[in-house]
């Protein structure tokens, strides 16, 4: 067998294994065998750029090509469904259909309503050719590159698949709870804003410009609507069963109902059972099964007459609003939080609900003492959705609640940045929650890791006047800290030990806005010392891999402020690491001096930005595109075929990441 044949064979096998694993949940080989075959395919594809195929199983990792989504007009508009909320409305639908069909018997396909975003997939000759979002129903975004990374969506159907030459299949892209929780956990650690629910997370992810981001987020998809000129059956349900046979993930919970009672049974069952599903659902979809009957019922402008959605009641409770407090977070963002009389909701006792921001608060028009309606919908945190009629009618309502113009903690006027919903207290050096937040960040695990101190202790020391900022931690003495000798010793020791924490983490710890762990590392390695960084211009900063305008300007602004400079020099005086250690410095060399290096592909050991920094640290230059002057290409997995071809033509050598690391380590 030659390489080309082997590539074809591996692709077929891997498509099948992928289906077994992600759709059937029944893998027939071990992960290791799977990985080995994938690896072999990757290597062969690298040797044979002419065999490039965007639908190859190797392409699921995404690429760094920026996605600018083209707009695509839907061949058949993507309609939405009209909603119903109770049995009566379902009965009305059933009655309308029955009348529309002049009393003919009919079946209804009952399905879960997945809470994600709808997608239209087009297949030609068994291959996925295009994936388009719903958009406005008439036209949507071409998100094919991103959709290719979703493992449960087949890129290619097996040769013997009995499907039409061309067809469209629609469904829902969603983020399972497990992926959602993991993503929000990561975002919390990185102090990035959390996604409110899996639907927002799925939609934000699918519209990402970088398909590698999509590949890492664990999206999934269920298909629920087959369209085309030649369909395998005369009914919707049977078509879905056929699509499942072809390899699509079709829900196991679709049922045909022959009466209104069977529809009610389905609704009642899932109203409870849905809480045990690994994905979010927000209702049931009911579709008249026969295509002939669907045609005879027809469409309205917005939705078909042959289908409706029944929305689950979000669990709701009523209780008394006691007060709204305005919490000032570490970043200065002010969040209104409602305190209520405890009430049981979806299995937990709820006392507090976030009101998110000024817009949400003002829209609710709350008054102290109101009877409020609290809901737990797709969101995890309960929210107030409205005021009960009895309070609206009450002539003796309490005082109206408004968002403050000034910081509830320090009185400074709040600011509101263009395009952001939050209001912020900008008083970084004078507002207690901001100061405490900065100290807490300073001592946190990924920063100075002063583990013997926690938020309560920091709070206590601050209130006793022992510390005003993090630098004061280094002049605490045992005498001030109370009688618990053991504890005092531990605290002093871990403060002292933090003097050895490397420069890059000190840089992260001082809390320059937008400078997270990764940026701090890049800046530390590039500039080598706090002094050099403080002296850097915006242009200097922009030279660093991974540093854009927002970070560059924030760093400049930080060092421009005398109180920050004073803080940093006090830290220096206390002996903190203000420059790269000798070991780090020695890691630098001139082994790449005079070399210009192109980085391409996906890497296992370091990120692209880290490689960029490494190239610079060793005297080389990282350039964007291959030319005759390029010394070599640092080539990862899945390097683009165009780049491969160009390198080959110009005789530019490729170097793997292992070879590269060996080279710079001498
Ligand atoms: S069928 C003409 N089936 O709900 C019928 N939609 O409000 C088109 N959805 O845009 C849709 N689960 O995003 C259908 N089993 C299901 C669904 C479903 C979720 C979403 C879909 C659609 C919206 C309609």
XYZ file of C-alpha atoms in Angstrom, residues 10-655:
646
model
C -6.552 5.765 8.020
C -9.045 8.542 7.407
C -11.847 6.048 6.875
C -10.956 4.101 9.995
C -10.604 7.220 12.117
C -13.940 8.623 10.945
C -15.548 5.359 11.999
C -13.785 5.261 15.373
C -14.730 8.848 15.968
C -18.393 8.000 15.418
C -18.136 5.034 17.755
C -16.591 7.164 20.435
C -18.489 10.457 20.237
C -21.904 9.410 18.955
C -22.391 5.807 20.023
C -20.341 6.075 23.223
C -18.987 2.644 22.350
C -15.341 2.738 21.302
C -13.967 -0.452 19.766
C -10.282 0.386 20.246
C -8.266 1.812 23.112
C -7.441 5.515 23.277
C -3.878 4.623 22.672
C -4.582 2.741 19.458
C -6.690 5.667 18.349
C -3.893 8.134 19.098
C -1.344 6.015 17.291
C -3.399 5.915 14.132
C -4.053 9.634 14.375
C -0.359 10.245 14.777
C 0.502 8.112 11.785
C -2.037 9.989 9.692
C -0.662 13.349 10.832
C 2.831 12.328 9.821
C 1.774 11.032 6.432
C -0.214 14.180 5.773
C 2.799 16.264 6.627
C 4.840 14.317 4.095
C 2.112 14.692 1.497
C 0.759 18.211 1.530
C -0.917 17.452 -1.788
C -3.289 15.139 0.124
C -4.630 17.998 2.270
C -8.304 17.607 3.090
C -10.189 19.973 5.407
C -12.390 17.025 6.395
C -9.501 14.827 7.497
C -9.890 13.572 11.097
C -6.644 15.429 11.869
C -8.352 18.761 11.242
C -10.510 18.516 14.381
C -7.922 20.457 16.376
C -8.711 23.658 14.525
C -6.273 26.038 12.950
C -4.897 29.466 13.654
C -6.260 30.911 10.437
C -8.507 33.726 11.544
C -12.139 33.048 10.729
C -13.875 35.908 9.084
C -17.297 34.485 8.689
C -18.788 34.810 5.229
C -22.524 35.404 5.098
C -24.470 32.629 3.439
C -28.086 32.845 2.327
C -30.081 29.798 3.474
C -31.530 27.840 0.603
C -34.561 27.186 2.777
C -35.128 29.822 5.477
C -34.497 28.670 9.037
C -37.817 29.271 10.741
C -38.358 29.460 14.440
C -41.123 27.880 16.467
C -43.989 29.519 18.243
C -43.935 28.877 21.957
C -46.539 27.456 24.277
C -46.367 27.409 28.042
C -49.188 25.202 29.288
C -51.350 22.198 28.489
C -54.184 24.304 27.163
C -51.949 25.868 24.534
C -50.700 22.420 23.554
C -54.287 21.215 23.267
C -55.087 24.263 21.113
C -52.216 23.352 18.794
C -53.430 19.778 18.577
C -56.923 20.992 17.779
C -55.707 23.451 15.094
C -53.680 20.695 13.421
C -56.622 18.305 13.523
C -58.907 20.899 11.950
C -56.247 21.842 9.381
C -56.075 18.183 8.371
C -59.869 17.917 8.222
C -59.962 15.300 10.922
C -57.383 12.961 9.328
C -55.442 10.958 11.906
C -51.890 12.210 12.480
C -48.817 11.415 14.533
C -46.669 13.905 16.383
C -42.946 13.499 16.844
C -41.991 14.577 20.369
C -38.446 15.810 20.945
C -36.413 17.604 23.553
C -35.783 21.250 22.893
C -32.048 21.641 23.183
C -30.824 24.918 24.592
C -27.995 25.899 22.285
C -27.893 27.506 18.893
C -29.184 26.083 15.678
C -26.924 25.062 12.868
C -27.469 23.977 9.301
C -25.076 21.366 7.912
C -24.743 20.657 4.216
C -23.424 17.388 2.865
C -22.435 16.639 -0.698
C -21.315 13.195 -1.756
C -21.204 12.164 1.903
C -18.865 14.985 2.881
C -19.565 17.945 5.113
C -19.190 20.971 2.864
C -20.702 23.814 4.847
C -22.030 24.686 8.277
C -24.057 27.852 8.730
C -25.577 29.478 11.808
C -29.235 30.460 11.831
C -28.413 34.182 11.740
C -31.619 36.073 11.054
C -33.249 32.990 9.530
C -32.658 34.227 5.986
C -28.886 34.273 6.096
C -26.282 33.159 8.601
C -22.532 32.926 9.175
C -20.407 30.259 7.568
C -18.817 28.608 10.606
C -17.583 25.463 8.863
C -14.024 25.650 10.217
C -15.320 25.812 13.780
C -17.942 23.114 13.312
C -15.326 20.718 11.969
C -13.860 20.591 15.474
C -17.092 19.215 16.996
C -16.368 15.541 17.350
C -19.950 14.272 17.161
C -20.514 15.890 13.759
C -19.395 13.514 10.993
C -17.023 15.086 8.498
C -17.460 12.217 6.125
C -20.006 9.407 6.083
C -18.910 5.808 5.355
C -18.824 4.845 1.644
C -21.742 2.462 1.908
C -24.028 5.095 3.484
C -27.380 5.050 1.827
C -27.888 8.827 1.838
C -28.856 11.216 -0.962
C -26.088 12.934 -2.943
C -26.896 16.244 -1.352
C -28.879 16.982 1.755
C -29.119 19.417 4.618
C -29.429 18.447 8.240
C -30.190 20.911 10.999
C -29.668 20.651 14.667
C -28.427 22.332 17.772
C -24.853 23.017 18.800
C -24.618 23.022 22.564
C -22.225 22.892 25.447
C -22.773 19.976 27.841
C -22.912 20.893 31.540
C -19.559 19.202 32.167
C -17.777 21.310 29.533
C -19.614 24.398 30.714
C -18.573 23.910 34.340
C -14.976 23.266 33.331
C -14.899 26.367 31.123
C -16.326 28.629 33.816
C -13.934 27.174 36.366
C -11.013 28.086 34.111
C -12.441 31.520 33.484
C -12.904 32.104 37.182
C -9.273 31.215 37.819
C -8.203 33.569 35.055
C -10.555 36.249 36.431
C -12.403 36.390 33.139
C -16.139 37.055 33.040
C -18.192 33.870 33.415
C -20.757 32.649 30.916
C -24.254 32.882 32.377
C -25.480 29.634 30.828
C -24.412 26.894 28.417
C -26.264 28.539 25.529
C -24.254 31.757 25.780
C -21.098 29.726 26.149
C -21.889 27.623 23.073
C -22.757 30.633 21.001
C -19.699 32.613 22.110
C -17.549 29.599 21.332
C -18.993 28.829 17.918
C -18.439 32.423 16.852
C -14.827 32.420 17.983
C -12.360 33.601 15.379
C -9.905 30.866 16.323
C -11.049 27.322 15.694
C -8.424 25.983 18.124
C -10.345 27.703 20.901
C -13.492 25.947 19.695
C -11.711 22.594 19.571
C -10.785 22.880 23.237
C -14.212 23.782 24.581
C -16.026 20.459 24.284
C -19.033 21.453 22.178
C -21.528 18.812 21.132
C -24.402 18.690 18.648
C -27.774 16.971 18.263
C -29.441 16.854 14.858
C -33.206 17.128 14.586
C -34.286 18.028 11.076
C -33.410 16.432 7.743
C -34.116 18.384 4.560
C -33.510 17.716 0.887
C -35.114 16.848 -2.423
C -34.761 13.100 -1.980
C -35.395 11.995 1.585
C -35.214 8.405 2.812
C -38.771 8.350 4.219
C -42.121 10.126 4.101
C -42.101 11.066 7.758
C -39.851 13.194 9.973
C -39.318 10.571 12.679
C -38.279 7.893 10.168
C -35.891 10.361 8.519
C -34.232 11.022 11.872
C -33.819 7.286 12.424
C -32.189 7.036 8.974
C -29.891 9.961 9.784
C -28.876 8.168 12.967
C -28.005 5.118 10.853
C -25.830 7.280 8.622
C -23.813 8.399 11.645
C -25.471 11.553 12.950
C -26.108 12.094 16.617
C -29.884 12.002 16.892
C -31.377 12.100 20.367
C -32.393 8.709 21.800
C -35.401 10.412 23.358
C -37.490 11.172 20.275
C -40.932 9.475 20.359
C -43.962 9.264 18.106
C -47.169 10.213 19.889
C -50.519 9.052 18.553
C -52.733 11.112 20.845
C -52.801 14.282 22.905
C -52.513 12.181 26.048
C -49.254 10.636 24.821
C -47.906 14.149 24.236
C -48.836 15.126 27.808
C -47.135 11.993 29.107
C -43.969 12.896 27.237
C -44.068 16.457 28.589
C -44.691 15.324 32.178
C -41.925 12.775 32.040
C -39.308 15.224 30.725
C -40.403 18.082 32.925
C -38.829 16.069 35.750
C -36.278 13.879 33.988
C -34.571 16.737 32.144
C -32.731 17.605 35.341
C -30.763 14.377 34.948
C -29.611 15.049 31.384
C -25.972 15.987 30.762
C -27.119 18.929 28.637
C -29.446 21.899 29.036
C -32.934 21.693 27.572
C -35.598 24.353 27.799
C -38.658 22.553 26.549
C -40.219 20.047 24.196
C -40.692 20.364 20.449
C -43.770 18.835 18.836
C -43.765 18.202 15.083
C -46.513 16.700 12.918
C -44.757 13.657 11.540
C -45.958 13.155 7.967
C -44.302 15.416 5.379
C -47.492 15.372 3.303
C -49.445 16.625 6.309
C -46.742 19.198 7.082
C -47.081 20.541 3.535
C -50.810 20.736 3.757
C -50.639 22.639 7.053
C -48.054 25.070 5.655
C -46.172 27.929 7.253
C -46.785 31.375 8.658
C -44.216 34.102 8.008
C -42.135 33.144 11.013
C -42.882 29.560 11.938
C -44.416 26.372 10.598
C -48.035 25.562 11.436
C -47.022 21.927 11.873
C -44.727 22.393 14.870
C -44.583 24.186 18.221
C -42.327 24.405 21.192
C -43.582 23.791 24.708
C -41.354 25.673 27.145
C -40.674 24.258 30.569
C -41.698 26.484 33.419
C -38.501 27.785 35.015
C -38.804 26.983 38.684
C -40.118 30.036 40.422
C -40.757 31.122 43.982
C -42.044 34.248 45.664
C -40.475 35.921 48.661
C -39.890 39.284 50.316
C -37.090 41.564 49.195
C -35.375 42.961 52.265
C -32.702 45.137 50.734
C -30.285 45.440 47.856
C -26.618 45.755 48.730
C -24.048 47.039 46.298
C -20.909 44.940 46.432
C -17.636 46.375 45.297
C -15.427 43.681 43.812
C -11.676 43.454 43.604
C -11.718 45.048 40.161
C -13.954 47.857 41.364
C -17.039 46.535 39.563
C -20.169 47.277 41.576
C -22.751 44.474 41.636
C -26.236 44.852 43.102
C -27.181 41.816 45.191
C -30.665 41.255 46.587
C -31.145 39.971 50.131
C -34.441 38.173 50.516
C -36.335 36.117 53.060
C -35.184 32.511 52.605
C -37.317 30.521 50.174
C -37.096 26.987 48.788
C -36.375 26.869 45.044
C -35.456 23.837 42.929
C -34.183 21.952 45.936
C -32.084 24.675 47.573
C -32.802 27.514 49.967
C -32.281 30.850 48.302
C -31.542 34.040 50.224
C -29.615 36.090 47.756
C -29.874 36.798 44.059
C -27.606 38.776 41.825
C -29.117 41.687 39.960
C -26.082 41.834 37.651
C -25.778 45.540 36.914
C -27.459 48.917 36.819
C -29.493 48.158 33.690
C -30.996 44.986 35.131
C -31.709 46.671 38.472
C -33.407 49.727 36.986
C -35.507 47.591 34.635
C -37.044 45.749 37.627
C -38.074 48.946 39.508
C -37.760 47.311 42.909
C -38.892 48.757 46.210
C -37.821 47.655 49.672
C -40.258 45.054 51.040
C -41.611 44.023 47.624
C -42.856 40.513 46.999
C -40.433 39.392 44.284
C -40.455 36.424 41.919
C -37.250 34.428 41.946
C -36.358 31.994 39.188
C -33.758 29.382 38.521
C -33.692 28.862 34.803
C -30.773 27.803 32.652
C -28.641 29.932 34.947
C -27.048 28.557 38.036
C -27.464 31.653 40.179
C -31.077 32.485 40.997
C -32.401 35.741 39.646
C -35.262 38.088 40.370
C -37.504 38.174 37.339
C -40.215 40.524 38.512
C -42.372 41.994 41.246
C -45.605 40.262 42.258
C -48.826 42.051 41.373
C -49.786 42.463 45.051
C -46.730 44.685 45.567
C -47.361 46.672 42.395
C -50.894 47.328 43.678
C -49.732 48.214 47.177
C -50.132 51.963 47.866
C -47.700 51.776 50.805
C -44.737 50.314 48.975
C -41.304 50.805 50.497
C -38.592 53.073 49.141
C -37.565 52.635 45.504
C -34.121 51.135 44.959
C -31.716 52.839 42.571
C -28.189 52.171 41.460
C -25.817 54.539 43.258
C -23.779 57.181 41.461
C -21.014 56.900 44.059
C -19.021 53.988 45.409
C -20.851 52.515 48.421
C -17.472 51.750 50.006
C -15.461 54.952 49.507
C -17.833 57.516 48.034
C -15.774 58.051 44.882
C -17.867 58.777 41.785
C -18.395 55.559 39.796
C -17.291 55.339 36.189
C -18.905 53.530 33.306
C -16.809 52.338 30.375
C -18.216 52.495 26.880
C -19.735 49.173 25.830
C -19.601 47.613 29.329
C -22.626 47.038 31.505
C -20.758 47.367 34.801
C -20.078 50.519 36.786
C -16.669 50.718 38.417
C -15.102 52.446 41.360
C -11.827 53.782 39.938
C -10.300 54.595 43.336
C -7.653 51.871 43.255
C -5.520 53.192 46.067
C -8.202 54.607 48.351
C -11.158 52.226 48.289
C -11.115 49.431 50.854
C -12.513 46.518 48.765
C -10.162 47.386 45.924
C -7.198 47.578 48.272
C -8.136 44.316 50.009
C -8.742 42.723 46.641
C -5.305 43.772 45.476
C -3.684 42.333 48.570
C -5.650 39.093 48.207
C -4.522 38.842 44.619
C -0.941 39.539 45.685
C -0.872 36.676 48.181
C -2.811 34.223 45.984
C -1.381 30.878 44.962
C -0.415 31.796 41.423
C 1.060 35.099 42.571
C 3.226 35.272 45.744
C 1.650 32.161 47.231
C 1.629 33.376 50.829
C -0.569 30.496 51.822
C -0.717 31.126 55.566
C -2.655 34.334 54.982
C -6.272 34.202 53.867
C -8.815 36.894 53.035
C -10.047 37.055 56.652
C -6.573 37.625 58.053
C -5.830 40.262 55.434
C -9.100 41.925 56.339
C -8.286 41.838 60.012
C -4.758 43.276 59.595
C -6.069 45.991 57.346
C -8.765 46.988 59.810
C -6.255 47.012 62.665
C -4.150 49.384 60.620
C -1.240 46.928 60.382
C -1.158 46.979 56.600
C -2.261 49.510 54.002
C -1.002 47.591 50.996
C 0.838 44.382 50.135
C 4.273 45.919 50.686
C 3.415 46.403 54.366
C 3.217 42.614 54.781
C 7.009 42.574 54.720
C 7.329 44.783 57.770
C 4.917 42.936 60.021
C 6.520 41.900 63.254
C 5.650 39.031 65.527
C 4.702 41.425 68.311
C 1.823 42.911 66.359
C 0.220 39.673 65.333
C -1.288 38.365 68.533
C -0.671 35.473 70.846
C -0.980 32.392 68.755
C 2.759 31.798 68.448
C 2.458 28.862 66.069
C 0.318 30.789 63.676
C 2.385 33.963 63.855
C 5.512 31.991 63.110
C 3.901 30.374 60.095
C 2.701 33.668 58.718
C 6.047 35.395 59.118
C 7.790 32.445 57.570
C 5.628 32.282 54.472
C 5.903 36.039 54.005
C 9.682 35.734 54.222
C 9.758 32.800 51.829
C 7.828 34.763 49.236
C 10.921 36.907 48.730
C 12.215 34.040 46.610
C 9.217 33.972 44.300
C 10.506 34.542 40.752
C 10.215 37.910 39.077
C 7.524 36.886 36.604
C 5.165 36.035 39.449
C 6.015 39.239 41.306
C 5.031 41.042 38.135
C 1.734 39.147 38.044
C 1.201 39.779 41.780
C 1.379 43.585 41.652
C -1.891 43.468 39.728
C -1.432 45.628 36.646
C -4.816 45.685 34.939
C -5.030 43.116 32.108
C -1.619 41.610 32.945
C -2.479 37.992 33.690
C -0.072 35.167 34.365
C 0.836 34.631 30.733
C 1.397 38.277 29.882
C 3.487 38.680 33.054
C 5.673 35.792 31.987
C 6.159 37.193 28.493
C 6.957 40.669 29.823
C 9.353 39.350 32.464
C 11.260 37.297 29.942
C 11.394 40.050 27.388
C 12.448 42.924 29.632
C 14.316 40.961 32.276
C 13.695 43.423 35.102
C 11.073 45.687 36.664
C 13.286 48.657 35.940
C 13.451 47.916 32.217
C 9.737 47.247 32.094
C 8.907 50.507 33.896
C 11.001 52.396 31.351
C 9.458 50.703 28.301
C 7.390 52.734 25.852
C 4.155 51.493 24.374
C 6.058 50.680 21.176
C 8.649 48.673 23.113
C 5.846 46.770 24.805
C 4.146 45.981 21.529
C 7.280 44.164 20.380
C 6.613 41.404 22.900
C 4.794 38.320 21.588
C 1.238 38.200 22.886
C 1.166 41.826 24.068
C -1.370 44.033 22.308
C -2.439 47.638 22.704
C -4.708 47.116 25.711
C -1.983 45.514 27.829
C 0.735 47.846 26.549
C -1.241 50.952 27.506
C -2.221 49.499 30.838
C 1.422 48.796 31.712
C 2.384 52.327 30.718
C -0.428 53.822 32.772
C 0.559 51.715 35.779
C 4.149 52.894 35.867
C 3.107 56.431 35.094
C 1.314 56.622 38.438
C 3.706 57.740 41.222
C 1.874 55.743 43.893
C 2.423 52.538 41.908
C 6.087 53.348 41.395
C 6.425 53.969 45.093
C 4.720 50.644 45.886
C 7.052 48.750 43.558
C 10.163 50.362 45.000
C 9.045 49.500 48.527
C 8.663 45.876 47.408
C 12.153 46.042 45.927
C 13.515 47.443 49.187
C 11.981 44.459 51.007
C 14.043 42.150 48.845
C 11.508 40.788 46.362
C 12.772 39.492 43.024
C 12.750 42.402 40.636
C 14.630 40.739 37.831
C 14.968 37.420 36.102
C 17.035 34.957 38.043
C 20.482 33.918 36.931
C 19.086 30.568 35.846
C 16.583 32.280 33.617
C 19.187 34.587 32.247
C 21.450 31.691 31.446
C 18.604 30.148 29.557
C 19.317 32.890 27.071
C 21.959 32.615 24.413
C 22.897 33.848 20.971
C 22.405 30.458 19.356
C 19.820 31.874 16.976
C 21.585 35.126 16.289
C 21.040 36.263 12.704
C 18.365 33.637 12.119
C 14.856 34.444 11.059
C 12.325 31.837 12.035
C 8.735 31.235 10.953
C 6.429 29.488 13.435
C 3.679 27.347 11.977
C 1.266 24.709 13.215
C 0.164 23.540 16.630
C 2.659 22.663 19.364
C 2.642 20.260 22.247
C 5.306 21.611 24.616
C 4.918 25.385 24.495
C 2.473 27.857 23.078
C 3.310 29.840 19.963
C 3.858 32.934 22.068
C 6.286 31.071 24.250
C 8.179 29.918 21.185
C 8.255 33.473 19.953
C 9.800 34.563 23.245
C 12.292 31.700 23.154
C 13.396 32.677 19.651
C 13.932 36.252 20.801
C 15.727 35.198 23.974
C 18.196 33.262 21.925
C 18.936 36.118 19.592
C 16.678 35.121 16.685
C 13.892 36.942 14.958
C 10.384 35.606 14.551
C 8.884 36.545 11.184
C 5.402 36.011 9.847
C 5.817 34.580 6.388
C 8.211 32.272 4.622
C 10.652 33.819 2.171
C 14.023 32.878 0.679
C 15.606 34.606 3.701
C 13.869 32.395 6.261
C 16.426 30.283 8.110
C 13.974 27.551 9.096
C 10.345 26.879 9.924
C 9.564 25.787 13.469
C 6.886 23.339 12.400
C 4.224 21.929 14.714
C 1.390 19.562 13.962
C -1.048 20.415 11.194
C 1.083 23.023 9.493
C -0.936 24.575 6.672
C -0.463 23.028 3.214
C 0.278 26.381 1.548
C 3.135 27.066 3.969
C 4.491 23.540 3.567
C 4.500 23.899 -0.168
C 6.229 27.276 -0.036
C 8.918 26.012 2.337
C 9.558 23.075 0.037
C 9.784 25.285 -3.049
C 12.225 27.718 -1.456
C 14.237 24.953 0.151
C 13.597 26.262 3.678
C 14.140 23.438 6.196
C 11.479 22.410 8.718
C 12.406 21.852 12.333
